[in-house]
Coordinates of N, CA and C in Angstrom, one line a residue:
M108 N -7.2 -7.1 11.3 CA -6.0 -6.8 11.0 C -5.4 -5.7 11.6
H109 N -6.5 -4.9 11.9 CA -6.1 -3.6 13.3 C -6.4 -4.4 14.9
I110 N -5.7 -4.4 15.5 CA -5.3 -5.0 16.9 C -6.0 -3.9 17.6
M111 N -7.1 -3.9 18.5 CA -7.8 -2.9 19.1 C -7.1 -1.8 20.2
E112 N -7.8 -1.0 20.4 CA -7.0 -0.1 21.7 C -6.8 -1.0 23.1
G113 N -5.9 -1.3 23.5 CA -5.4 -1.5 25.1 C -5.6 -3.2 25.0
F114 N -5.3 -3.9 23.7 CA -5.4 -5.3 23.8 C -4.4 -5.8 24.0
L115 N -3.0 -5.1 22.9 CA -1.8 -6.1 23.6 C -1.1 -5.5 25.2
P116 N -0.3 -6.5 25.8 CA 0.4 -5.9 26.7 C 1.3 -4.6 26.5
V117 N 1.4 -4.0 27.8 CA 2.2 -2.9 27.4 C 3.5 -3.0 26.9
K118 N 4.6 -4.2 27.3 CA 5.4 -4.3 26.6 C 5.3 -4.6 25.4
D119 N 4.9 -5.3 24.8 CA 4.4 -5.7 22.9 C 4.2 -4.7 22.5
A120 N 3.2 -3.7 22.9 CA 3.0 -2.4 22.1 C 4.3 -1.5 22.4
V121 N 4.9 -1.5 23.4 CA 6.5 -0.5 23.3 C 7.1 -1.3 22.3
I122 N 7.5 -2.5 22.0 CA 8.8 -3.4 21.2 C 8.1 -2.9 19.7
W123 N 6.7 -3.2 19.7 CA 6.3 -2.9 18.6 C 6.4 -1.5 17.9
T124 N 5.9 -0.3 18.1 CA 6.2 0.8 18.5 C 7.9 1.2 18.0
G125 N 9.0 0.9 18.8 CA 10.1 0.8 19.0 C 10.8 0.2 17.3
V126 N 9.9 -1.0 17.1 CA 10.4 -1.7 15.7 C 9.6 -0.6 14.5
S127 N 8.6 -0.2 14.7 CA 7.9 0.9 13.6 C 8.6 2.2 13.2
L128 N 9.4 2.9 14.2 CA 9.3 4.2 14.6 C 10.9 4.4 13.4
P129 N 11.7 3.3 13.3 CA 12.9 4.0 12.6 C 12.4 4.2 10.8
F130 N 11.1 3.1 10.2 CA 10.7 3.2 9.1 C 10.3 4.3 8.9
L131 N 9.2 5.0 10.2 CA 8.1 6.1 9.8 C 9.1 6.9 10.1
V132 N 10.3 7.5 10.3 CA 11.3 8.6 10.2 C 12.0 8.4 8.7
Y133 N 12.3 7.0 8.3 CA 12.6 7.2 6.7 C 11.8 7.1 6.0
G134 N 10.5 6.9 6.2 CA 9.2 7.0 5.0 C 8.8 8.8 5.0
T135 N 9.0 9.4 6.3 CA 8.5 10.5 6.0 C 9.8 11.5 5.4
M136 N 11.0 11.2 5.5 CA 12.5 11.7 4.9 C 12.0 11.5 3.3
K137 N 11.6 10.3 2.9 CA 11.4 10.2 1.4 C 10.5 10.3 0.8
I138 N 9.2 10.9 2.0 CA 8.0 11.6 1.5 C 8.6 13.4 1.0
K139 N 9.5 13.2 1.9 CA 9.8 15.0 1.8 C 10.6 15.2 0.4
K140 N 11.6 14.3 0.0 CA 12.6 14.3 -0.9 C 11.6 14.1 -2.7
T141 N 11.0 13.0 -2.2 CA 10.2 13.0 -3.4 C 9.0 14.1 -3.5
M142 N 8.4 14.7 -2.9 CA 7.7 15.9 -3.0 C 8.5 16.9 -3.7
N143 N 9.9 17.2 -2.8 CA 10.8 18.7 -3.7 C 10.9 17.9 -4.8
E144 N 10.8 16.7 -5.3 CA 11.8 16.4 -6.3 C 10.6 16.5 -7.8
K145 N 9.6 15.8 -7.0 CA 8.5 16.0 -8.1 C 7.2 16.4 -7.6
S146 N 7.1 17.6 -7.2 CA 6.0 18.0 -6.8 C 4.2 18.2 -7.3
D147 N 4.5 17.6 -9.1 CA 3.2 17.3 -9.4 C 2.5 15.9 -8.5
Y148 N 3.4 15.4 -8.2 CA 3.0 14.0 -7.3 C 2.1 14.2 -5.7
K149 N 1.9 15.5 -5.5 CA 1.0 15.4 -4.1 C -0.4 15.2 -4.4
L150 N -0.8 15.5 -5.6 CA -2.2 15.1 -5.5 C -2.6 14.0 -5.7
L151 N -1.8 13.0 -6.1 CA -1.9 11.3 -6.2 C -1.7 10.7 -5.2
L152 N -0.4 11.5 -4.4 CA 0.1 11.0 -3.0 C -1.5 11.0 -1.6
G153 N -1.9 12.3 -2.0 CA -3.3 12.1 -1.5 C -4.3 12.0 -1.8
F154 N -4.3 11.2 -2.8 CA -5.5 10.2 -3.2 C -5.3 9.1 -3.0
V155 N -3.8 8.5 -2.7 CA -3.3 7.2 -2.5 C -4.2 6.8 -0.8
A156 N -3.5 8.2 -0.2 CA -3.9 8.4 1.4 C -5.4 8.2 1.7
A157 N -6.3 9.2 0.6 CA -7.7 8.8 0.6 C -8.2 7.5 0.6
F158 N -7.6 6.9 -0.7 CA -8.1 5.5 -0.6 C -7.8 4.5 0.5
C159 N -6.4 4.3 1.1 CA -6.3 3.4 1.7 C -6.8 3.8 3.2
F160 N -7.5 4.9 3.0 CA -8.1 5.3 4.9 C -9.7 4.8 4.5
V161 N -10.3 5.0 3.3 CA -11.4 4.8 3.3 C -11.3 3.0 2.9
L162 N -10.7 2.5 2.0 CA -10.4 1.1 2.1 C -10.5 0.5 3.3
S163 N -9.7 0.9 4.4 CA -9.4 0.1 5.6 C -10.4 0.8 6.4
S164 N -11.2 1.5 6.2 CA -12.3 1.6 7.2 C -13.6 0.9 6.8
L165 N -13.5 -0.6 6.1 CA -14.5 -1.1 6.0 C -14.1 -2.1 7.0
K166 N -14.8 -2.2 7.9 CA -14.6 -3.3 9.1 C -15.2 -4.7 9.0
I167 N -14.6 -5.6 9.0 CA -15.1 -7.0 8.9 C -14.7 -7.8 10.1
P168 N -15.2 -8.0 11.2 CA -14.5 -8.7 12.5 C -14.0 -9.6 11.9
S169 N -13.2 -10.3 13.1 CA -12.4 -11.3 12.7 C -11.9 -12.1 14.2
V170 N -10.9 -12.5 14.4 CA -10.5 -13.1 15.7 C -11.0 -11.9 16.7
T171 N -10.9 -12.5 17.9 CA -10.9 -11.4 19.2 C -10.0 -10.6 19.0
G172 N -10.2 -9.1 19.1 CA -9.4 -8.5 19.3 C -8.7 -7.6 18.2
S173 N -9.1 -8.1 17.2 CA -9.4 -7.6 15.7 C -10.1 -7.1 14.9
C174 N -10.0 -6.9 13.3 CA -10.6 -6.9 12.7 C -9.8 -6.7 11.0
S175 N -10.6 -7.4 9.7 CA -10.1 -7.4 8.8 C -10.5 -6.3 7.9
H176 N -9.8 -6.3 7.0 CA -10.4 -5.8 5.7 C -9.1 -5.4 4.6
P177 N -9.1 -5.3 3.2 CA -8.3 -4.8 2.3 C -7.8 -3.3 2.9
T178 N -6.4 -3.1 2.3 CA -5.8 -2.0 2.8 C -5.4 -0.8 2.0
G179 N -5.2 -1.4 0.9 CA -5.1 -0.3 -0.3 C -3.4 0.5 -0.2
V180 N -2.8 -0.2 1.0 CA -1.1 0.5 0.9 C -0.5 -0.5 -0.2
G181 N -0.8 -1.2 -0.7 CA -0.5 -2.3 -1.5 C -0.3 -1.5 -3.1
L182 N -1.1 -1.0 -3.2 CA -1.2 0.3 -4.5 C -0.4 1.5 -4.5
G183 N -0.3 1.8 -3.4 CA 0.4 3.1 -3.0 C 1.9 2.6 -3.2
A184 N 2.2 1.2 -3.0 CA 3.7 1.1 -2.9 C 4.3 0.7 -4.4
I185 N 3.2 0.2 -5.1 CA 3.4 0.1 -6.5 C 4.2 1.4 -6.8
L186 N 3.1 2.7 -6.6 CA 3.2 3.7 -7.5 C 4.4 4.1 -6.7
F187 N 4.2 4.8 -5.4 CA 5.4 5.5 -4.8 C 6.5 4.8 -4.4
G188 N 6.6 3.7 -4.1 CA 7.6 2.8 -3.4 C 6.9 2.6 -1.8
A189 N 7.6 1.5 -1.1 CA 7.1 0.8 0.1 C 7.6 1.9 1.1
S190 N 8.5 2.2 1.3 CA 9.0 3.1 2.5 C 8.2 4.9 2.6
V191 N 7.4 5.0 1.5 CA 6.8 6.4 1.4 C 5.1 6.1 2.2
M192 N 5.0 4.4 1.8 CA 3.4 4.0 2.7 C 3.6 4.1 3.6
V193 N 4.8 4.1 4.3 CA 4.7 4.1 5.9 C 3.8 5.3 6.6
P194 N 4.8 6.3 6.2 CA 3.5 7.2 7.0 C 2.2 7.8 6.9
I195 N 2.0 7.5 5.6 CA 1.0 7.2 4.9 C -0.3 6.5 5.8
G196 N 0.1 5.0 6.0 CA -0.2 4.0 6.8 C -0.3 4.8 8.3
F197 N 0.7 5.3 8.8 CA 0.5 5.7 10.1 C -0.4 6.8 10.1
I198 N -0.8 7.3 9.2 CA -1.5 8.8 9.4 C -3.2 8.2 9.0
V199 N -3.5 7.0 8.4 CA -4.5 6.0 8.0 C -4.9 5.9 9.1
L200 N -4.1 4.8 10.0 CA -4.2 4.3 11.2 C -4.6 5.2 12.5
L201 N -3.8 6.2 12.6 CA -4.0 7.4 13.4 C -5.6 7.9 13.1
F202 N -5.6 8.5 12.3 CA -7.3 8.9 11.8 C -8.5 7.8 12.3
Q203 N -8.2 6.6 12.2 CA -9.1 5.5 11.6 C -9.2 5.5 13.8
A204 N -8.1 5.4 14.5 CA -8.0 5.2 15.8 C -8.6 6.4 16.6
I205 N -8.5 7.7 16.6 CA -9.3 8.7 17.0 C -10.2 8.9 16.6
L206 N -11.0 8.4 15.1 CA -12.5 9.2 14.7 C -13.3 7.9 14.4
I207 N -12.6 6.6 14.2 CA -13.8 5.8 14.1 C -13.5 4.1 14.8
A208 N -12.1 4.8 15.9 CA -12.4 3.3 17.1 C -12.2 2.6 16.3
H209 N -11.0 2.1 14.9 CA -10.7 0.8 14.5 C -9.1 0.9 15.1
G210 N -8.6 0.1 15.3 CA -7.2 0.1 16.0 C -7.2 0.9 17.3
G211 N -5.8 1.5 17.7 CA -6.2 2.6 18.6 C -4.4 3.1 18.8
I212 N -4.5 4.2 19.8 CA -3.5 4.7 20.1 C -2.1 3.5 20.8
T213 N -2.4 3.0 21.6 CA -1.5 2.3 22.0 C -1.0 1.0 21.5
T214 N -2.0 0.6 20.4 CA -1.3 -0.6 19.4 C -0.9 0.2 18.1
L215 N -0.7 1.4 17.8 CA -0.5 2.1 16.8 C 0.6 1.4 16.2
G216 N 2.0 1.1 17.1 CA 2.7 0.6 16.4 C 2.7 -0.8 16.1
A217 N 2.1 -1.9 16.5 CA 2.0 -3.0 15.8 C 0.8 -3.0 14.7
N218 N 0.1 -2.2 15.0 CA -1.1 -2.3 13.4 C -0.1 -1.1 12.1
L219 N 1.0 -0.3 12.7 CA 1.8 0.2 11.4 C 2.3 -1.2 11.2
F220 N 3.3 -1.5 11.9 CA 4.3 -2.4 11.7 C 3.4 -3.6 10.8
S221 N 2.5 -4.1 10.7 CA 1.7 -5.5 10.1 C 1.2 -4.6 8.7
M222 N 0.1 -3.2 8.7 CA -0.3 -2.4 7.9 C 0.7 -1.6 7.2
G223 N 1.6 -0.9 7.7 CA 2.4 0.0 7.1 C 3.4 0.0 6.5
I224 N 3.9 -1.4 7.2 CA 5.6 -1.7 6.5 C 5.2 -3.2 6.2
V225 N 5.0 -4.1 6.8 CA 4.8 -5.3 5.7 C 4.1 -5.4 4.5
G226 N 3.1 -4.8 4.9 CA 2.1 -4.7 3.3 C 2.5 -3.9 2.0
P227 N 3.2 -2.6 2.6 CA 3.9 -2.3 1.6 C 5.0 -2.7 0.9
F228 N 5.9 -3.6 1.8 CA 7.0 -4.1 1.2 C 6.6 -5.5 0.6
V229 N 6.2 -5.9 0.8 CA 5.7 -7.2 0.2 C 5.0 -6.9 -1.3
A230 N 3.9 -6.1 -1.4 CA 3.8 -5.7 -2.2 C 4.7 -5.1 -3.7
Y231 N 5.6 -4.5 -3.2 CA 6.6 -3.6 -3.5 C 7.6 -4.7 -4.2
F232 N 8.0 -5.6 -3.6 CA 8.5 -7.0 -4.0 C 8.1 -7.7 -4.8
I233 N 7.4 -8.3 -4.6 CA 6.1 -8.6 -5.8 C 6.2 -8.1 -7.1
Y234 N 5.6 -6.9 -6.6 CA 5.0 -6.4 -8.2 C 6.5 -6.0 -9.3
H235 N 8.0 -5.8 -8.2 CA 8.8 -5.2 -8.9 C 9.6 -6.9 -9.5
T236 N 9.3 -8.0 -8.7 CA 10.0 -8.8 -9.0 C 8.9 -9.7 -10.4
F237 N 7.8 -9.5 -10.4 CA 6.8 -9.8 -11.6 C 7.4 -9.0 -12.8
N238 N 7.6 -8.0 -12.9 CA 8.1 -7.2 -13.8 C 9.1 -7.5 -14.5
R239 N 10.1 -7.9 -13.7 CA 11.5 -8.1 -13.9 C 11.6 -9.8 -15.2
L240 N 10.2 -10.7 -14.3 CA 9.9 -11.8 -15.0 C 8.8 -11.6 -16.0
N241 N 8.9 -10.3 -16.5 CA 7.8 -10.4 -17.6 C 6.6 -10.6 -17.7
V242 N 6.0 -10.7 -15.8 CA 4.7 -11.3 -15.9 C 3.4 -10.2 -16.4
N243 N 2.5 -10.4 -16.7 CA 1.3 -9.5 -17.0 C 1.3 -8.7 -16.1
K244 N 1.5 -7.4 -16.4 CA 0.7 -6.5 -15.8 C -0.3 -6.3 -14.7
S245 N -0.8 -7.0 -15.2 CA -2.4 -6.5 -14.3 C -2.3 -7.5 -13.4
F246 N -1.9 -8.9 -14.0 CA -1.9 -10.3 -12.9 C -0.9 -9.6 -11.9
S247 N 0.3 -8.9 -11.9 CA 1.6 -8.5 -11.0 C 0.5 -7.5 -10.1
I248 N 0.0 -6.5 -10.7 CA -1.0 -5.5 -9.9 C -1.4 -6.3 -8.9
F249 N -2.7 -7.1 -9.3 CA -3.4 -8.2 -8.5 C -2.8 -8.7 -7.6
F250 N -1.6 -9.6 -7.9 CA -1.0 -10.7 -7.3 C -0.2 -9.8 -5.8
A251 N 0.6 -8.8 -6.1 CA 1.4 -7.9 -5.0 C 0.0 -7.3 -4.3
I252 N -0.9 -6.7 -4.7 CA -2.1 -6.4 -3.9 C -2.5 -7.3 -3.0
F253 N -3.0 -8.9 -3.3 CA -3.6 -9.8 -2.8 C -2.6 -10.4 -1.5
L254 N -1.0 -10.4 -2.0 CA -0.5 -10.4 -0.8 C 0.1 -10.0 0.2
S255 N -0.3 -8.5 -0.3 CA -0.1 -7.4 0.5 C -0.9 -7.5 1.8
D256 N -2.1 -7.3 1.3 CA -3.3 -7.5 2.5 C -2.7 -9.0 2.9
L257 N -2.7 -9.8 2.1 CA -2.4 -11.2 3.1 C -1.3 -11.4 4.4
F258 N -0.5 -10.9 3.6 CA 1.1 -10.5 4.3 C 0.2 -10.0 5.9
T259 N -0.4 -9.0 5.8 CA -0.5 -7.9 6.8 C -1.5 -8.8 7.7
Y260 N -2.4 -9.4 7.3 CA -3.0 -10.4 8.3 C -2.4 -11.4 9.1
I261 N -1.4 -12.1 8.5 CA -0.1 -12.6 9.1 C 0.4 -12.8 9.7
V262 N 1.1 -11.4 9.7 CA 1.9 -10.8 10.7 C 1.0 -10.6 12.1
T263 N 0.0 -10.2 11.7 CA -1.3 -9.3 12.9 C -1.5 -10.7 13.7
S264 N -1.9 -11.8 12.7 CA -2.0 -13.0 13.6 C -0.5 -13.5 14.6
F265 N 0.6 -13.4 13.9 CA 1.9 -13.6 14.6 C 1.8 -13.0 15.8
Q266 N 1.7 -11.2 15.8 CA 1.7 -10.1 16.9 C 0.7 -10.6 18.0
L267 N -0.5 -11.5 17.4 CA -1.5 -11.5 18.6 C -1.0 -13.1 19.3
A268 N -0.4 -13.7 18.7 CA -0.1 -15.3 19.1 C 1.1 -14.9 19.7
L269 N 2.4 -13.6 19.6 CA 3.4 -13.6 20.6 C 3.1 -12.6 22.0
A270 N 1.5 -12.2 21.8 CA 1.2 -11.4 22.7 C 0.7 -12.3 23.9
F271 N -0.4 -12.9 23.2 CA -1.0 -14.1 24.1 C -0.8 -15.8 23.7
P272 N 0.7 -16.2 24.0 CA 0.9 -17.5 23.8 C 0.0 -18.5 24.4
D273 N -0.1 -20.0 23.8 CA -0.9 -20.7 23.9 C -0.4 -21.2 25.5
Q274 N -1.1 -21.6 26.6 CA -0.4 -21.8 27.8 C 0.2 -23.6 27.7
V275 N -0.5 -24.2 26.7 CA -0.1 -25.7 26.7 C 1.1 -26.0 25.8
G276 N 1.4 -25.2 25.0 CA 2.7 -25.0 23.8 C 1.9 -25.5 22.8

């Protein structure tokens, strides 16, 4: 799920950073607005951020240049909304890149897109769709978080495929 430091070509790293940046800016403004309106949510948001950091620190090697693990952003998206999890995902990925060498600074935009943008938006959409259909709440939460992680992995595989296409076709 994390693409390691220096693995992506510079062009791809710049493109993914550019795609991720508007989501990061909007999510930061959303956090500020939410915390101003509901200051009692600060502790819970901090807990969700810590949960995401710890959960996504469990590194399981996968294909060359990446590793897989659960992310925790799906739960945060269910609690706070998908856009709020983008800056949280960014902070988690930045800390991981600096402190424990998961991912990297040059691949931060690509990793943010897969884990901090796609993952939370999938979880939010699935959870709220199931709620409207009156699906069991426990199942809705489980399935939303499961698909959040799965789509994070799928997007990362597409990012790697775009960066390193097969020469045969």
